[in-house]
Every structure is written in structure tokens, then in C-alpha cells.
């Protein structure tokens, strides 16, 4: 019985983990992937096998030539002067701030969090996107 209770608690904590999703565009209506999902998730920005973890997909923040990943686009988190950086939303639609390298942008995601790390370490991350996630965010056994 005790094992069943522990298993239920673990399952509940895993299934209720906040999924933080990134939305871009002028009206923030373009899904750009799940920021808090691990490398196995098909919507994860950390999976090089997903559209959102690819450096070549138009809707990936990792595409250096794309609308959402370039250092010059008004819609990219990596442009200090972007007018419309992506927003981070949870399942209920609550905003967790904007993902932007511009530290003075109103309602920017908190310093020290995953969004901040993405902005600071982008050039290193794109060298090994899933590896970066695994080193920093995958739970250690």
C-alpha cells in the first residue's frame, strides 16, 4: 500500500508539471514549442527531432536565419530591439513573461530561469541543443 501511495504521488507530480510553451508573432498566436518539455517530447524546443528544436524549421527559435531565431527580427528573443519577442504561457494561458535578451523589456521572464539561460547561452546551446538540456535540466538519477 505504501508503495502505491508513493507511486501515485510521483505520477501526480510528473503529470502536473507546468508545461511552459512559447508563442511568437505580433499577436503571439504562433506556437514555437514547449520550453519546459524534455528532449523526448515532439513539441519540445530541446528535441532536435522536433520542428521546434530544429535549426532549420521556420518556427524554431534556434533557426538563426528564421523570423523567430534571428538576431535581427522583431519577433526573435535574440534581438535586443525586438518589438514583439515571444511570450511564455502555461497550460491555463497565464503569462510567465517574455523571452528576450533585452533585460529592460517590460514583463521579461525572470533572470536566472530557463528563458534567461536560453537568451544568454544561445550560441552555445545551438551547438548541441538536446545535450545542453540534458546537462542542465534533466533530473539526475
CSV table of C-alpha atoms in Angstrom, one decimal:
chain,number,residue,atom,x,y,z
A,1,UNK,CA,0.0,0.0,0.0
A,2,UNK,CA,2.8,2.4,0.9
A,3,UNK,CA,4.5,1.8,-2.5
A,4,UNK,CA,1.2,2.5,-4.3
A,5,UNK,CA,0.8,5.8,-2.5
A,6,UNK,CA,4.4,6.8,-3.3
A,7,UNK,CA,3.9,5.8,-6.9
A,8,UNK,CA,0.7,7.9,-7.1
A,9,UNK,CA,2.4,10.9,-5.6
A,10,UNK,CA,5.3,10.6,-8.1
A,11,UNK,CA,2.9,10.2,-11.1
A,12,UNK,CA,0.8,13.2,-10.0
A,13,UNK,CA,3.8,15.4,-9.7
A,14,UNK,CA,5.1,14.4,-13.1
A,15,UNK,CA,1.7,14.8,-14.8
A,16,UNK,CA,1.0,18.2,-13.3
A,17,UNK,CA,4.4,19.7,-14.1
A,18,UNK,CA,3.8,23.0,-15.7
A,19,UNK,CA,4.3,23.0,-19.4
A,20,UNK,CA,5.6,26.3,-20.4
A,21,UNK,CA,5.0,27.0,-24.1
A,22,UNK,CA,6.4,29.7,-26.3
A,23,UNK,CA,4.3,31.8,-28.6
A,24,UNK,CA,5.5,34.3,-31.2
A,25,UNK,CA,4.3,36.8,-33.7
A,26,UNK,CA,2.8,40.2,-33.4
A,27,UNK,CA,-0.3,38.7,-31.6
A,28,UNK,CA,1.6,35.8,-30.0
A,29,UNK,CA,-0.6,33.3,-31.9
A,30,UNK,CA,2.2,31.3,-33.5
A,31,UNK,CA,3.2,28.2,-31.4
A,32,UNK,CA,7.0,28.0,-31.2
A,33,UNK,CA,7.4,24.9,-29.0
A,34,UNK,CA,7.4,23.7,-25.4
A,35,UNK,CA,10.2,25.3,-23.3
A,36,UNK,CA,9.8,23.0,-20.3
A,37,UNK,CA,9.3,19.7,-22.1
A,38,UNK,CA,12.2,17.3,-22.2
A,39,UNK,CA,14.0,16.1,-25.3
A,40,UNK,CA,11.6,13.2,-25.8
A,41,UNK,CA,8.6,15.4,-26.4
A,42,UNK,CA,7.6,16.0,-30.0
A,43,UNK,CA,6.8,19.7,-29.2
A,44,UNK,CA,10.0,20.4,-27.3
A,45,UNK,CA,12.4,23.1,-28.2
A,46,UNK,CA,15.1,20.8,-26.8
A,47,UNK,CA,14.5,17.9,-29.3
A,48,UNK,CA,16.5,18.1,-32.5
A,49,UNK,CA,13.9,15.7,-34.0
A,50,UNK,CA,11.0,18.1,-33.4
A,51,UNK,CA,10.1,21.0,-35.6
A,52,UNK,CA,10.7,23.3,-32.7
A,53,UNK,CA,14.1,22.0,-31.8
A,54,UNK,CA,15.4,22.2,-35.3
A,55,UNK,CA,17.8,24.8,-36.5
A,56,UNK,CA,16.2,24.7,-39.9
A,57,UNK,CA,12.4,25.0,-39.2
A,58,UNK,CA,10.8,28.4,-39.8
A,59,UNK,CA,9.0,28.2,-36.4
A,60,UNK,CA,12.0,27.4,-34.3
A,61,UNK,CA,13.8,29.9,-32.0
A,62,UNK,CA,17.0,28.0,-32.9
A,63,UNK,CA,16.9,28.9,-36.6
A,64,UNK,CA,19.5,31.7,-36.9
A,65,UNK,CA,18.0,32.7,-40.3
A,66,UNK,CA,14.4,32.5,-39.2
A,67,UNK,CA,11.8,35.0,-38.1
A,68,UNK,CA,11.9,33.7,-34.5
A,69,UNK,CA,15.6,32.9,-34.1
A,70,UNK,CA,17.5,35.6,-36.0
A,71,UNK,CA,19.4,38.3,-34.1
A,72,UNK,CA,17.7,41.0,-36.3
A,73,UNK,CA,14.0,40.0,-36.4
A,74,UNK,CA,11.4,42.0,-34.5
A,75,UNK,CA,9.9,38.6,-33.4
A,76,UNK,CA,13.1,37.0,-32.0
A,77,UNK,CA,14.2,36.6,-28.4
A,78,UNK,CA,17.8,37.2,-29.6
A,79,UNK,CA,17.3,40.7,-30.9
A,80,UNK,CA,17.8,43.4,-28.2
A,81,UNK,CA,15.5,45.7,-30.1
A,82,UNK,CA,12.7,43.3,-30.9
A,83,UNK,CA,9.3,44.8,-30.6
A,84,UNK,CA,7.4,41.5,-30.3
A,85,UNK,CA,9.6,38.9,-28.6
A,86,UNK,CA,7.9,35.6,-27.8
A,87,UNK,CA,5.8,35.1,-24.7
A,88,UNK,CA,5.9,32.1,-22.4
A,89,UNK,CA,2.5,30.7,-21.4
A,90,UNK,CA,1.4,27.8,-19.2
A,91,UNK,CA,-1.5,25.4,-19.9
A,92,UNK,CA,-4.0,27.8,-18.5
A,93,UNK,CA,-2.8,30.7,-20.6
A,94,UNK,CA,-1.1,32.5,-17.7
A,95,UNK,CA,1.9,34.5,-18.9
A,96,UNK,CA,5.4,33.7,-17.4
A,97,UNK,CA,7.0,36.7,-19.2
A,98,UNK,CA,8.6,37.4,-22.5
A,99,UNK,CA,11.7,35.5,-23.6
A,100,UNK,CA,14.1,38.2,-24.7
A,101,UNK,CA,17.7,39.1,-24.5
A,102,UNK,CA,16.6,42.7,-23.7
A,103,UNK,CA,16.8,42.8,-19.9
A,104,UNK,CA,14.8,46.1,-19.8
A,105,UNK,CA,11.8,44.7,-21.8
A,106,UNK,CA,8.6,45.0,-19.7
A,107,UNK,CA,7.5,41.7,-18.1
A,108,UNK,CA,10.6,39.9,-19.2
A,109,UNK,CA,10.9,36.3,-17.9
A,110,UNK,CA,12.9,36.2,-14.6
A,111,UNK,CA,16.7,36.4,-14.5
A,112,UNK,CA,18.3,33.1,-13.8
A,113,UNK,CA,15.5,31.0,-15.2
A,114,UNK,CA,15.4,28.8,-18.3
A,115,UNK,CA,14.3,31.6,-20.6
A,116,UNK,CA,17.2,33.8,-19.3
A,117,UNK,CA,19.6,31.0,-19.9
A,118,UNK,CA,18.3,30.4,-23.4
A,119,UNK,CA,18.9,34.1,-24.2
A,120,UNK,CA,22.4,34.2,-22.6
A,121,UNK,CA,23.7,30.9,-24.0
A,122,UNK,CA,22.0,30.6,-27.4
A,123,UNK,CA,25.2,30.4,-29.4
A,124,UNK,CA,26.5,27.6,-27.1
A,125,UNK,CA,23.1,25.8,-27.0
A,126,UNK,CA,22.7,25.6,-30.8
A,127,UNK,CA,26.0,23.5,-30.9
A,128,UNK,CA,24.2,20.7,-29.1
A,129,UNK,CA,20.5,21.6,-28.2
A,130,UNK,CA,19.5,18.3,-26.5
A,131,UNK,CA,22.9,17.9,-24.8
A,132,UNK,CA,22.5,21.3,-23.2
A,133,UNK,CA,19.1,20.4,-21.9
A,134,UNK,CA,20.3,17.1,-20.6
A,135,UNK,CA,23.3,18.6,-18.8
A,136,UNK,CA,21.4,21.3,-17.1
A,137,UNK,CA,17.8,20.3,-16.7
A,138,UNK,CA,17.4,16.5,-16.9
A,139,UNK,CA,16.9,15.1,-13.4
A,140,UNK,CA,19.9,13.1,-12.3
A,141,UNK,CA,19.3,9.6,-11.1
